[in-house]
Amino acid sequence: MSGVVVHLPQGSGGADGGEPHGHAVTLRLGPGEVARFGRGSATVPVELRLADPAISRLAGEIRVTDDHWQLTNHSTTHSYLVENPEGAGEYLRVPPRRAGAPIPFEFSRVVLPTRGDTPISFQVFAPDHLYLDPEAGVPWGTSTVTAYSLDETATYFLVLVALCEPRLRDQSRVAVPTTPQIVERLSGHVTGGTLTARAVSSHIDYLAEEKLRIGVADAHEPGKGDRRNGKREEIVGLALRFGLVQEEHLALLPPLTGAGGRERPAAR
């Protein structure tokens, strides 16, 4: 069990004194741990500060269990939405004072209403989902778990395929694609069309730290770019060595186009 990752993108925490509030915040929670969110104060500390006057000082909390997470809404007036960005518009509405609402999505966007033009939101990456062992013939004993639990319908898997694509196509030690290259590569995809560079970087971090559990060596410490390049290399190397991404997965990507906009044939 890898726990939950809560991510508040930079500048997404509301307006503090008329200016976008705060740096990016990433929290990692294990089973049994809790993170509180809201405006906060000296007497009401919160782990995730959302600076908007329409949000309570203690707006709610996230509690992690063994196989999912729960959302508590402390507001007495406002409902919160939990959206599934990977799905076809699915969402849950968590009403005021609702305690411990279980959230089934693997990747969620929690949306809080504000008096501004746009609501405030943050992202939650859930624990790995567990599945029954198809070979189990008896209803007892220790369950078999998947070493690398990947959802092939999720956007993070699409990013993983785009990272692996150059090496899958020509089997050479070419450079791993950069974030802008991945954004451009996925721009024609029904999901990838809304991906930003920040979102791609978040998916790469999620793959490395939660799904594939990769620790980049300290040799990359001198610069942030070096660390990120090392992380990408590790992701691609592990995914290809264990066959997590294979040639048939290239069909998930938009067609390659060459000169004149004609589709380029896939490498054989």
XYZ file of N, CA and C in Angstrom:
804
model
N 0.844 -1.184 0.000
C 0.000 0.000 0.000
C 0.880 1.236 0.000
N 0.689 2.111 -0.997
C 1.544 3.273 -1.152
C 0.958 4.525 -0.513
N -0.279 4.488 -0.030
C -0.870 5.654 0.604
C -1.488 6.600 -0.403
N -1.720 7.831 0.059
C -2.397 8.843 -0.739
C -1.454 10.025 -0.953
N -1.541 10.624 -2.143
C -0.814 11.859 -2.443
C -1.838 12.958 -2.675
N -1.709 14.059 -1.938
C -2.579 15.222 -2.101
C -1.727 16.334 -2.698
N -2.185 16.920 -3.804
C -1.384 17.927 -4.501
C -2.207 19.182 -4.755
N -1.707 20.312 -4.272
C -2.284 21.631 -4.546
C -1.330 22.356 -5.481
N -1.691 22.555 -6.767
C -0.781 23.225 -7.706
C -0.471 24.651 -7.280
N 0.659 25.147 -7.726
C 1.079 26.506 -7.381
C 0.041 27.523 -7.855
N -0.281 28.476 -6.969
C -1.235 29.516 -7.309
C -2.682 29.070 -7.296
N -2.948 27.843 -6.823
C -4.321 27.329 -6.840
C -5.007 27.414 -5.487
N -4.347 28.013 -4.514
C -4.901 28.048 -3.167
C -5.770 29.241 -2.877
N -6.292 29.899 -3.919
C -7.154 31.049 -3.693
C -6.392 32.355 -3.772
N -7.039 33.435 -3.393
C -6.442 34.764 -3.457
C -6.187 35.285 -2.056
N -4.933 35.599 -1.764
C -4.548 36.117 -0.455
C -4.149 37.573 -0.626
N -5.010 38.508 -0.201
C -4.729 39.921 -0.403
C -4.784 40.328 -1.859
N -5.609 39.630 -2.656
C -5.754 39.967 -4.064
C -4.765 39.255 -4.958
N -3.783 38.547 -4.380
C -2.789 37.846 -5.175
C -2.985 36.338 -5.058
N -2.668 35.600 -6.148
C -2.748 34.132 -6.051
C -1.917 33.618 -4.894
N -2.474 32.719 -4.139
C -1.850 32.302 -2.887
C -1.002 31.051 -3.046
N 0.204 31.135 -2.532
C 0.971 29.956 -2.172
C 1.709 29.229 -3.266
N 2.718 28.494 -2.792
C 3.476 27.599 -3.637
C 2.734 26.273 -3.753
N 3.222 25.429 -4.652
C 2.651 24.090 -4.764
C 2.894 23.332 -3.459
N 1.896 22.556 -3.061
C 1.987 21.759 -1.837
C 1.686 20.307 -2.191
N 2.542 19.400 -1.746
C 2.318 17.969 -1.944
C 2.413 17.270 -0.594
N 1.366 16.550 -0.236
C 1.316 15.805 1.021
C 1.240 14.320 0.712
N 1.961 13.526 1.486
C 1.903 12.073 1.347
C 1.404 11.487 2.660
N 0.317 10.750 2.588
C -0.349 10.232 3.783
C -0.425 8.715 3.713
N -0.116 8.069 4.810
C -0.260 6.626 4.909
C -1.565 6.253 5.569
N -1.910 4.956 5.578
C -3.149 4.506 6.211
C -3.251 4.985 7.651
N -4.417 5.557 8.008
C -4.649 6.074 9.347
C -4.293 7.539 9.515
N -3.603 8.136 8.544
C -3.210 9.536 8.666
C -4.294 10.455 8.129
N -4.279 11.709 8.618
C -5.312 12.691 8.294
C -4.652 13.992 7.864
N -5.227 14.659 6.869
C -4.810 15.999 6.472
C -6.035 16.900 6.473
N -5.911 18.053 7.121
C -7.026 18.996 7.194
C -6.795 20.127 6.195
N -7.902 20.663 5.647
C -7.784 21.758 4.689
C -8.788 22.855 5.021
N -8.442 24.086 4.644
C -9.286 25.243 4.907
C -8.452 26.511 4.944
N -9.057 27.639 5.384
C -8.311 28.890 5.485
C -7.276 28.831 6.589
N -7.612 28.105 7.670
C -6.690 27.987 8.784
C -6.537 29.281 9.567
N -5.864 29.187 10.700
C -5.560 30.344 11.544
C -4.525 29.909 12.565
N -4.139 30.833 13.422
C -3.154 30.499 14.456
C -3.681 29.424 15.396
N -4.992 29.408 15.599
C -5.580 28.422 16.514
C -6.190 27.220 15.788
N -6.316 27.332 14.451
C -6.861 26.227 13.657
C -5.845 25.883 12.560
N -4.826 25.110 12.884
C -3.819 24.774 11.870
C -4.374 23.799 10.837
N -3.982 23.981 9.602
C -4.380 23.076 8.520
C -3.147 22.714 7.707
N -3.170 21.510 7.165
C -2.041 21.074 6.333
C -2.124 21.630 4.912
N -3.351 21.930 4.468
C -3.565 22.449 3.117
C -4.326 23.763 3.237
N -3.623 24.879 3.048
C -4.247 26.183 3.252
C -4.873 26.676 1.961
N -6.177 27.037 2.044
C -6.937 27.531 0.911
C -7.428 28.926 1.267
N -6.801 29.938 0.696
C -7.037 31.319 1.115
C -8.175 31.940 0.321
N -9.409 31.730 0.787
C -10.570 32.362 0.178
C -11.589 32.603 1.278
N -12.194 33.800 1.325
C -13.119 34.106 2.426
C -14.366 33.248 2.447
N -14.693 32.572 1.344
C -15.874 31.720 1.324
C -15.594 30.327 1.872
N -14.333 30.045 2.177
C -13.945 28.727 2.683
C -13.737 28.809 4.189
N -14.281 27.858 4.913
C -14.174 27.856 6.378
C -12.720 27.712 6.807
N -12.453 28.159 8.039
C -11.090 28.001 8.561
C -10.731 26.523 8.655
N -11.684 25.700 9.050
C -11.507 24.256 8.960
C -12.607 23.741 8.035
N -12.269 23.607 6.750
C -13.275 23.269 5.750
C -13.543 21.771 5.674
N -12.527 20.974 5.934
C -12.724 19.536 5.820
C -11.441 18.793 6.110
N -11.503 17.477 5.957
C -10.312 16.664 6.182
C -10.342 15.422 5.307
N -9.147 14.938 5.033
C -8.938 13.716 4.267
C -8.375 12.673 5.217
N -8.999 11.523 5.230
C -8.520 10.423 6.081
C -8.241 9.217 5.199
N -7.076 8.614 5.384
C -6.648 7.488 4.553
C -6.916 6.176 5.279
N -7.527 5.240 4.575
C -7.715 3.886 5.104
C -6.779 2.951 4.344
N -6.968 1.659 4.531
C -6.074 0.703 3.872
C -6.215 0.703 2.352
N -7.442 0.880 1.844
C -7.622 0.727 0.403
C -8.394 1.867 -0.261
N -8.671 2.945 0.452
C -9.310 4.108 -0.151
C -9.125 5.291 0.798
N -9.697 6.439 0.425
C -9.641 7.586 1.329
C -11.052 8.145 1.514
N -11.211 8.894 2.608
C -12.517 9.426 2.981
C -12.426 10.948 3.098
N -13.524 11.591 2.730
C -13.589 13.052 2.800
C -14.666 13.460 3.796
N -14.287 14.322 4.734
C -15.236 14.905 5.684
C -15.416 16.378 5.355
N -16.671 16.817 5.251
C -17.012 18.203 4.950
C -17.455 18.886 6.245
N -16.621 19.797 6.762
C -16.952 20.495 8.002
C -17.828 21.731 7.780
N -18.040 22.111 6.535
C -18.857 23.297 6.255
C -20.312 23.047 6.645
N -20.966 24.079 7.122
C -22.388 23.970 7.458
C -23.286 24.429 6.319
N -22.683 24.976 5.251
C -23.496 25.558 4.172
C -23.139 25.057 2.776
N -21.899 24.670 2.544
C -21.448 24.362 1.190
C -21.217 22.862 0.980
N -21.662 22.365 -0.157
C -21.287 21.020 -0.596
C -19.956 21.098 -1.341
N -19.209 19.999 -1.318
C -17.964 19.882 -2.080
C -18.165 18.840 -3.177
N -17.492 19.045 -4.293
C -17.530 18.082 -5.376
C -16.213 17.304 -5.425
N -16.313 16.018 -5.695
C -15.130 15.200 -5.958
C -15.298 14.655 -7.368
N -14.484 15.154 -8.295
C -14.598 14.797 -9.703
C -13.590 13.706 -10.066
N -13.944 12.925 -11.059
C -13.039 11.916 -11.612
C -12.519 12.424 -12.956
N -11.339 13.065 -12.989
C -10.840 13.625 -14.253
C -10.555 12.557 -15.298
N -10.412 11.297 -14.873
C -10.093 10.224 -15.805
C -11.345 9.630 -16.442
N -12.513 9.971 -15.931
C -13.731 9.312 -16.380
C -14.532 10.153 -17.357
N -15.817 9.830 -17.448
C -16.705 10.504 -18.396
C -17.639 11.440 -17.645
N -17.066 12.291 -16.805
C -17.855 13.265 -16.078
C -18.379 12.794 -14.745
N -17.890 11.640 -14.246
C -18.370 11.163 -12.945
C -17.945 12.114 -11.834
N -18.792 12.273 -10.860
C -18.444 13.072 -9.689
C -19.313 12.647 -8.518
N -18.837 12.985 -7.325
C -19.611 12.798 -6.097
C -19.838 14.159 -5.468
N -21.012 14.343 -4.875
C -21.281 15.553 -4.108
C -21.259 15.183 -2.630
N -20.393 15.850 -1.868
C -20.291 15.596 -0.427
C -21.015 16.737 0.281
N -22.177 16.487 0.876
C -22.996 17.561 1.449
C -22.400 18.114 2.743
N -22.891 19.267 3.189
C -22.395 19.853 4.443
C -22.516 18.897 5.617
N -21.469 18.887 6.451
C -21.394 18.100 7.689
C -21.307 16.596 7.434
N -21.115 16.184 6.187
C -20.965 14.751 5.897
C -19.602 14.290 6.404
N -19.597 13.220 7.176
C -18.359 12.717 7.773
C -17.942 11.415 7.102
N -16.678 11.335 6.718
C -16.104 10.085 6.231
C -16.722 9.541 4.961
N -17.026 10.380 3.985
C -17.569 9.896 2.721
C -16.478 9.139 1.962
N -16.694 7.847 1.630
C -15.655 7.082 0.921
C -15.572 7.516 -0.542
N -14.359 7.691 -1.039
C -14.145 8.139 -2.414
C -13.578 6.977 -3.233
N -14.271 6.567 -4.299
C -13.846 5.375 -5.031
C -12.857 5.620 -6.156
N -12.626 6.888 -6.531
C -11.792 7.165 -7.698
C -10.309 7.007 -7.364
N -9.536 6.539 -8.339
C -8.092 6.429 -8.139
C -7.428 7.801 -8.236
N -7.964 8.672 -9.093
C -7.446 10.030 -9.240
C -8.641 10.966 -9.116
N -8.594 11.904 -8.173
C -9.742 12.766 -7.891
C -9.333 14.228 -7.886
N -10.315 15.071 -8.200
C -10.156 16.526 -8.036
C -11.224 16.985 -7.052
N -10.802 17.528 -5.918
C -11.735 18.036 -4.916
C -11.968 19.516 -5.208
N -13.222 19.902 -5.379
C -13.575 21.261 -5.794
C -14.412 21.919 -4.716
N -13.960 23.106 -4.262
C -14.682 23.867 -3.244
C -15.202 25.163 -3.861
N -16.466 25.534 -3.588
C -17.011 26.769 -4.159
C -16.399 28.000 -3.503
N -16.281 29.081 -4.293
C -15.758 30.352 -3.786
C -16.634 31.483 -4.340
N -16.325 32.697 -3.930
C -17.046 33.849 -4.461
C -16.353 34.424 -5.688
N -15.235 33.845 -6.076
C -14.519 34.299 -7.259
C -15.058 33.679 -8.535
N -14.361 33.948 -9.627
C -14.795 33.447 -10.932
C -14.608 31.936 -11.041
N -13.631 31.407 -10.350
C -13.358 29.977 -10.443
C -13.288 29.367 -9.049
N -13.731 28.131 -8.909
C -13.617 27.461 -7.610
C -12.175 27.083 -7.319
N -11.920 26.724 -6.077
C -10.610 26.231 -5.673
C -10.636 24.711 -5.716
N -9.542 24.130 -6.190
C -9.499 22.674 -6.266
C -8.103 22.165 -5.948
N -8.040 20.910 -5.521
C -6.760 20.222 -5.362
C -6.954 18.766 -5.762
N -5.854 18.075 -5.980
C -5.893 16.714 -6.510
C -5.547 15.703 -5.433
N -6.161 14.520 -5.540
C -5.856 13.430 -4.616
C -5.634 12.160 -5.434
N -4.457 11.561 -5.275
C -4.145 10.280 -5.893
C -4.355 9.204 -4.837
N -5.247 8.261 -5.108
C -5.686 7.296 -4.102
C -4.701 6.146 -3.945
N -4.916 5.305 -2.919
C -4.096 4.090 -2.801
C -4.319 3.176 -3.997
N -3.342 2.300 -4.245
C -3.502 1.319 -5.305
C -4.771 0.509 -5.067
N -5.564 0.351 -6.111
C -6.758 -0.467 -6.002
C -6.378 -1.944 -6.002
N -7.041 -2.725 -5.180
C -6.765 -4.158 -5.071
C -7.782 -4.943 -5.884
N -7.307 -6.019 -6.509
C -8.179 -6.859 -7.319
C -8.044 -8.313 -6.879
N -9.104 -9.091 -7.090
C -9.066 -10.496 -6.746
C -8.059 -11.229 -7.615
N -7.392 -12.207 -7.035
C -6.464 -13.038 -7.772
C -7.270 -13.986 -8.655
N -7.151 -13.881 -10.003
C -7.978 -14.724 -10.871
C -7.653 -16.208 -10.757
N -6.471 -16.545 -10.223
C -6.079 -17.951 -10.124
C -6.410 -18.551 -8.763
N -6.965 -17.742 -7.880
C -7.251 -18.249 -6.541
C -8.419 -19.231 -6.602
N -8.217 -20.414 -6.055
C -9.262 -21.416 -6.101
C -9.949 -21.610 -4.775
N -9.447 -20.917 -3.746
C -10.042 -21.064 -2.422
C -10.280 -19.682 -1.838
N -11.295 -19.518 -0.989
C -11.637 -18.199 -0.468
C -10.851 -17.814 0.769
N -9.735 -18.489 1.036
C -8.969 -18.137 2.221
C -7.488 -18.033 1.860
N -6.702 -17.635 2.808
C -5.276 -17.497 2.576
C -4.912 -16.058 2.252
N -3.627 -15.826 2.031
C -3.120 -14.492 1.759
C -3.410 -14.095 0.316
N -3.930 -12.892 0.121
C -4.246 -12.422 -1.216
C -2.965 -12.157 -2.005
N -3.060 -12.349 -3.330
C -1.968 -12.006 -4.225
C -2.161 -10.572 -4.682
N -1.146 -9.746 -4.531
C -1.242 -8.351 -4.950
C -0.351 -8.134 -6.155
N -0.651 -7.082 -6.921
C 0.118 -6.759 -8.107
C 1.320 -5.903 -7.731
N 2.498 -6.268 -8.261
C 3.709 -5.512 -7.936
C 3.597 -4.073 -8.426
N 3.105 -3.897 -9.651
C 2.927 -2.563 -10.216
C 1.483 -2.452 -10.688
N 0.662 -1.787 -9.894
C -0.755 -1.673 -10.199
C -0.980 -0.453 -11.092
N -1.179 -0.703 -12.394
C -1.353 0.373 -13.358
C -2.714 0.252 -14.032
N -3.413 1.366 -14.127
C -4.701 1.430 -14.810
C -4.447 1.925 -16.232
N -4.637 1.053 -17.223
C -4.322 1.410 -18.600
C -5.299 2.427 -19.186
N -6.382 2.729 -18.483
C -7.314 3.756 -18.950
C -7.027 5.124 -18.332
N -6.050 5.189 -17.436
C -5.756 6.430 -16.722
C -4.816 7.321 -17.527
N -4.880 8.613 -17.258
C -4.032 9.556 -17.970
C -2.551 9.334 -17.640
N -2.243 8.947 -16.396
C -0.838 8.727 -16.066
C -0.243 7.605 -16.914
N -1.070 6.593 -17.287
C -0.557 5.512 -18.139
C -0.318 6.023 -19.554
N -1.162 6.933 -20.021
C -0.962 7.558 -21.330
C 0.370 8.316 -21.353
N 0.653 9.038 -20.275
C 1.939 9.735 -20.163
C 3.088 8.733 -20.164
N 2.911 7.607 -19.475
C 3.952 6.576 -19.438
C 4.218 6.016 -20.831
N 3.169 5.760 -21.600
C 3.350 5.252 -22.959
C 4.085 6.275 -23.818
N 3.733 7.562 -23.675
C 4.416 8.607 -24.436
C 5.897 8.690 -24.068
N 6.219 8.479 -22.800
C 7.619 8.466 -22.381
C 8.388 7.315 -23.034
N 7.725 6.160 -23.149
C 8.378 4.952 -23.664
C 8.359 4.862 -25.185
N 7.536 5.676 -25.839
C 7.306 5.517 -27.277
C 8.572 5.513 -28.124
N 9.507 6.476 -27.964
C 10.678 6.462 -28.856
C 11.451 5.161 -28.810
N 11.628 4.605 -27.636
C 12.401 3.362 -27.542
C 11.607 2.155 -28.021
N 10.287 2.198 -27.870
C 9.473 1.106 -28.389
C 9.472 1.079 -29.914
N 9.583 2.240 -30.528
C 9.486 2.305 -31.986
C 10.782 1.920 -32.687
N 11.941 2.284 -32.125
C 13.177 1.972 -32.847
C 14.211 1.232 -32.005
N 13.846 0.912 -30.730
C 14.713 0.106 -29.865
C 16.105 0.719 -29.683
N 16.240 2.020 -29.807
C 17.544 2.665 -29.620
C 17.550 3.442 -28.316
N 18.727 3.785 -27.875
C 18.869 4.534 -26.633
C 18.710 6.027 -26.908
N 17.529 6.411 -27.371
C 17.263 7.818 -27.640
C 16.872 8.511 -26.350
N 16.917 9.834 -26.396
C 16.581 10.614 -25.208
C 15.109 10.430 -24.855
N 14.822 10.419 -23.562
C 13.441 10.333 -23.099
C 12.758 11.669 -23.396
N 11.506 11.657 -23.857
C 10.817 12.907 -24.194
C 10.739 13.870 -23.009
N 10.807 15.155 -23.316
C 10.649 16.197 -22.315
C 9.171 16.462 -22.062
N 8.885 17.242 -21.037
C 7.483 17.578 -20.741
C 6.813 18.301 -21.908
N 7.424 19.335 -22.509
C 6.764 19.973 -23.655
C 6.534 19.007 -24.815
N 7.458 18.070 -25.032
C 7.268 17.102 -26.103
C 6.082 16.179 -25.825
N 5.892 15.793 -24.551
C 4.759 14.942 -24.209
C 3.449 15.709 -24.373
N 3.420 16.973 -23.937
C 2.214 17.794 -24.119
C 1.848 17.873 -25.597
N 2.851 18.097 -26.456
C 2.591 18.180 -27.895
C 2.148 16.827 -28.456
N 2.783 15.748 -27.980
C 2.453 14.411 -28.503
C 1.020 14.008 -28.175
N 0.524 14.418 -27.007
C -0.805 14.022 -26.564
C -1.871 15.062 -26.889
N -1.493 16.097 -27.622
C -2.434 17.202 -27.857
C -3.645 16.774 -28.672
N -3.523 15.706 -29.467
C -4.651 15.264 -30.268
C -5.494 14.197 -29.613
N -5.162 13.855 -28.372
C -5.893 12.796 -27.679
C -7.124 13.377 -26.997
N -8.193 12.553 -26.922
C -9.445 13.043 -26.327
C -9.237 13.468 -24.885
N -8.306 12.807 -24.157
C -7.978 13.204 -22.783
C -6.802 14.151 -22.761
N -5.762 13.818 -23.551
C -4.539 14.598 -23.513
C -4.687 16.009 -24.031
N -5.802 16.313 -24.722
C -5.974 17.649 -25.259
C -6.017 18.722 -24.194
N -6.353 18.380 -22.971
C -6.421 19.355 -21.892
C -5.206 19.297 -20.975
N -4.230 18.458 -21.297
C -3.057 18.323 -20.436
C -2.158 19.544 -20.550
N -1.718 20.049 -19.414
C -0.744 21.122 -19.365
C 0.605 20.550 -18.959
N 1.659 21.363 -19.095
C 2.989 20.919 -18.678
C 3.004 20.596 -17.187
N 2.285 21.382 -16.397
C 2.230 21.134 -14.950
C 1.554 19.801 -14.652
N 0.482 19.492 -15.392
C -0.222 18.230 -15.182
C 0.660 17.046 -15.568
N 1.383 17.170 -16.677
C 2.277 16.087 -17.101
C 3.348 15.843 -16.048
N 3.926 16.910 -15.511
C 4.948 16.758 -14.467
C 4.369 16.079 -13.230
N 3.122 16.396 -12.882
C 2.477 15.754 -11.732
C 2.287 14.261 -11.978
N 1.892 13.890 -13.197
C 1.712 12.477 -13.528
C 3.048 11.730 -13.486
N 4.114 12.384 -13.941
C 5.435 11.750 -13.915
C 5.881 11.530 -12.474
N 5.672 12.518 -11.623
C 6.023 12.360 -10.205
C 5.210 11.239 -9.571
N 3.927 11.173 -9.929
C 3.059 10.127 -9.367
C 3.524 8.740 -9.807
N 3.883 8.608 -11.078
C 4.392 7.332 -11.571
C 5.650 6.921 -10.825
N 6.580 7.862 -10.680
C 7.871 7.537 -10.071
C 7.751 7.237 -8.584
N 6.976 8.035 -7.871
C 6.986 7.953 -6.414
C 5.940 7.015 -5.845
N 4.828 6.826 -6.570
C 3.740 6.019 -6.019
C 3.510 4.719 -6.777
N 3.438 4.791 -8.099
C 3.106 3.597 -8.877
C 4.313 2.676 -9.067
N 5.457 3.249 -9.437
C 6.633 2.427 -9.719
C 7.652 2.458 -8.590
N 7.452 3.376 -7.633
C 8.288 3.461 -6.421
C 9.769 3.540 -6.763
N 10.102 4.548 -7.558
C 11.470 4.760 -8.021
C 12.120 5.848 -7.186
N 13.300 5.593 -6.677
C 14.082 6.617 -5.984
C 15.249 7.016 -6.857
N 15.262 8.277 -7.299
C 16.342 8.740 -8.152
C 17.602 8.921 -7.317
N 18.722 8.442 -7.818
C 19.978 8.457 -7.067
C 20.427 9.872 -6.762
N 21.175 10.010 -5.683
C 21.657 11.321 -5.269
C 22.617 11.924 -6.277
N 23.042 11.124 -7.269
C 23.961 11.653 -8.278
C 23.319 12.771 -9.078
N 22.001 12.853 -9.043
C 21.304 13.890 -9.800
C 21.030 15.132 -8.950
N 21.581 15.208 -7.796
C 21.270 16.275 -6.854
C 21.670 17.671 -7.306
N 22.775 17.870 -8.089
C 23.209 19.231 -8.388
C 22.155 20.114 -9.020
N 21.264 19.584 -9.853
C 20.275 20.437 -10.497
C 18.940 19.759 -10.620
N 17.877 20.554 -10.576
C 16.533 20.003 -10.662
C 16.309 19.299 -11.985
N 16.848 19.904 -13.094
C 16.700 19.283 -14.390
C 17.344 17.917 -14.443
N 18.524 17.795 -13.826
C 19.196 16.495 -13.790
C 18.352 15.475 -13.049
N 17.770 15.886 -11.911
C 16.955 14.951 -11.134
C 15.747 14.491 -11.939
N 15.102 15.436 -12.644
C 13.907 15.064 -13.399
C 14.269 14.156 -14.569
N 15.388 14.453 -15.270
C 15.806 13.590 -16.362
C 16.133 12.197 -15.852
N 16.801 12.115 -14.692
C 17.110 10.818 -14.115
C 15.854 10.055 -13.756
N 14.849 10.767 -13.251
C 13.578 10.127 -12.901
C 12.907 9.552 -14.141
N 12.901 10.313 -15.233
C 12.285 9.842 -16.474
C 13.007 8.597 -17.000
N 14.329 8.622 -16.969
C 15.111 7.472 -17.433
C 14.778 6.232 -16.614
N 14.661 6.398 -15.302
C 14.336 5.270 -14.431
C 12.944 4.725 -14.731
N 11.984 5.624 -14.947
C 10.613 5.207 -15.250
C 10.583 4.376 -16.527
N 11.198 4.905 -17.592
C 11.177 4.212 -18.883
C 11.914 2.881 -18.785
N 13.083 2.879 -18.130
C 13.852 1.651 -18.009
C 13.077 0.557 -17.299
N 12.433 0.903 -16.182
C 11.687 -0.100 -15.424
C 10.463 -0.579 -16.212
N 9.736 0.358 -16.827
C 8.521 -0.008 -17.559
C 8.827 -0.956 -18.713
N 9.942 -0.743 -19.406
C 10.278 -1.595 -20.540
C 10.885 -2.919 -20.089
N 11.681 -2.898 -19.027
C 12.292 -4.145 -18.550
C 11.240 -5.144 -18.091
N 10.212 -4.652 -17.409
C 9.189 -5.543 -16.877
C 7.978 -5.685 -17.806
N 8.049 -5.065 -18.982
C 6.954 -5.202 -19.933
C 5.683 -4.516 -19.513
N 5.789 -3.488 -18.677
C 4.591 -2.763 -18.244
C 4.000 -1.967 -19.399
N 4.855 -1.536 -20.318
C 4.419 -0.872 -21.550
C 4.991 -1.674 -22.710
N 4.122 -2.067 -23.640
C 4.537 -2.859 -24.780
C 4.082 -2.195 -26.071
N 4.515 -2.781 -27.185
C 4.269 -2.139 -28.474
C 2.786 -1.942 -28.750
N 1.947 -2.883 -28.298
C 0.510 -2.733 -28.560
C -0.090 -1.526 -27.836
N 0.570 -1.069 -26.767
C 0.058 0.103 -26.050
C 0.220 1.393 -26.854
N 1.047 1.371 -27.901
C 1.223 2.568 -28.731
C -0.089 2.969 -29.405
N -1.021 2.021 -29.533
C -2.315 2.333 -30.131
C -3.121 3.306 -29.273
N -2.739 3.467 -27.994
C -3.434 4.414 -27.130
C -3.095 5.866 -27.480
N -1.980 6.080 -28.168
C -1.532 7.429 -28.506
C -2.193 7.914 -29.791
N -2.277 9.229 -29.977
C -2.789 9.742 -31.255
C -1.885 9.285 -32.396
N -2.415 9.142 -33.621
C -1.589 8.716 -34.759
C -0.443 9.699 -34.988
N 0.722 9.145 -35.324
C 1.846 9.986 -35.705
C 1.581 10.554 -37.090
N 1.886 11.824 -37.286
C 1.701 12.441 -38.591
C 3.023 12.954 -39.090
N 3.234 12.833 -40.385
C 4.447 13.334 -41.015
C 4.135 14.532 -41.849
N 4.908 14.716 -42.890
C 4.708 15.854 -43.786
C 3.333 15.755 -44.437
N 2.670 16.890 -44.535
C 1.349 16.935 -45.142
C 0.244 16.419 -44.261
N 0.572 16.110 -42.998
C -0.456 15.682 -42.064
C -0.880 14.251 -42.256
N -0.161 13.477 -43.133
C -0.544 12.083 -43.335
C -0.022 11.238 -42.194
N -0.770 10.199 -41.882
C -0.371 9.318 -40.785
C 0.880 8.561 -41.160
N 1.838 8.555 -40.220
C 3.053 7.798 -40.431
C 2.833 6.363 -40.009
N 3.363 5.403 -40.761
C 3.196 4.000 -40.362
C 3.968 3.711 -39.109
N 3.393 2.845 -38.257
C 4.074 2.463 -37.034
C 5.285 1.622 -37.355
N 6.300 1.742 -36.505
C 7.516 0.949 -36.693
C 7.213 -0.524 -36.462
N 7.898 -1.337 -37.239
C 7.716 -2.786 -37.109
C 8.957 -3.387 -36.469
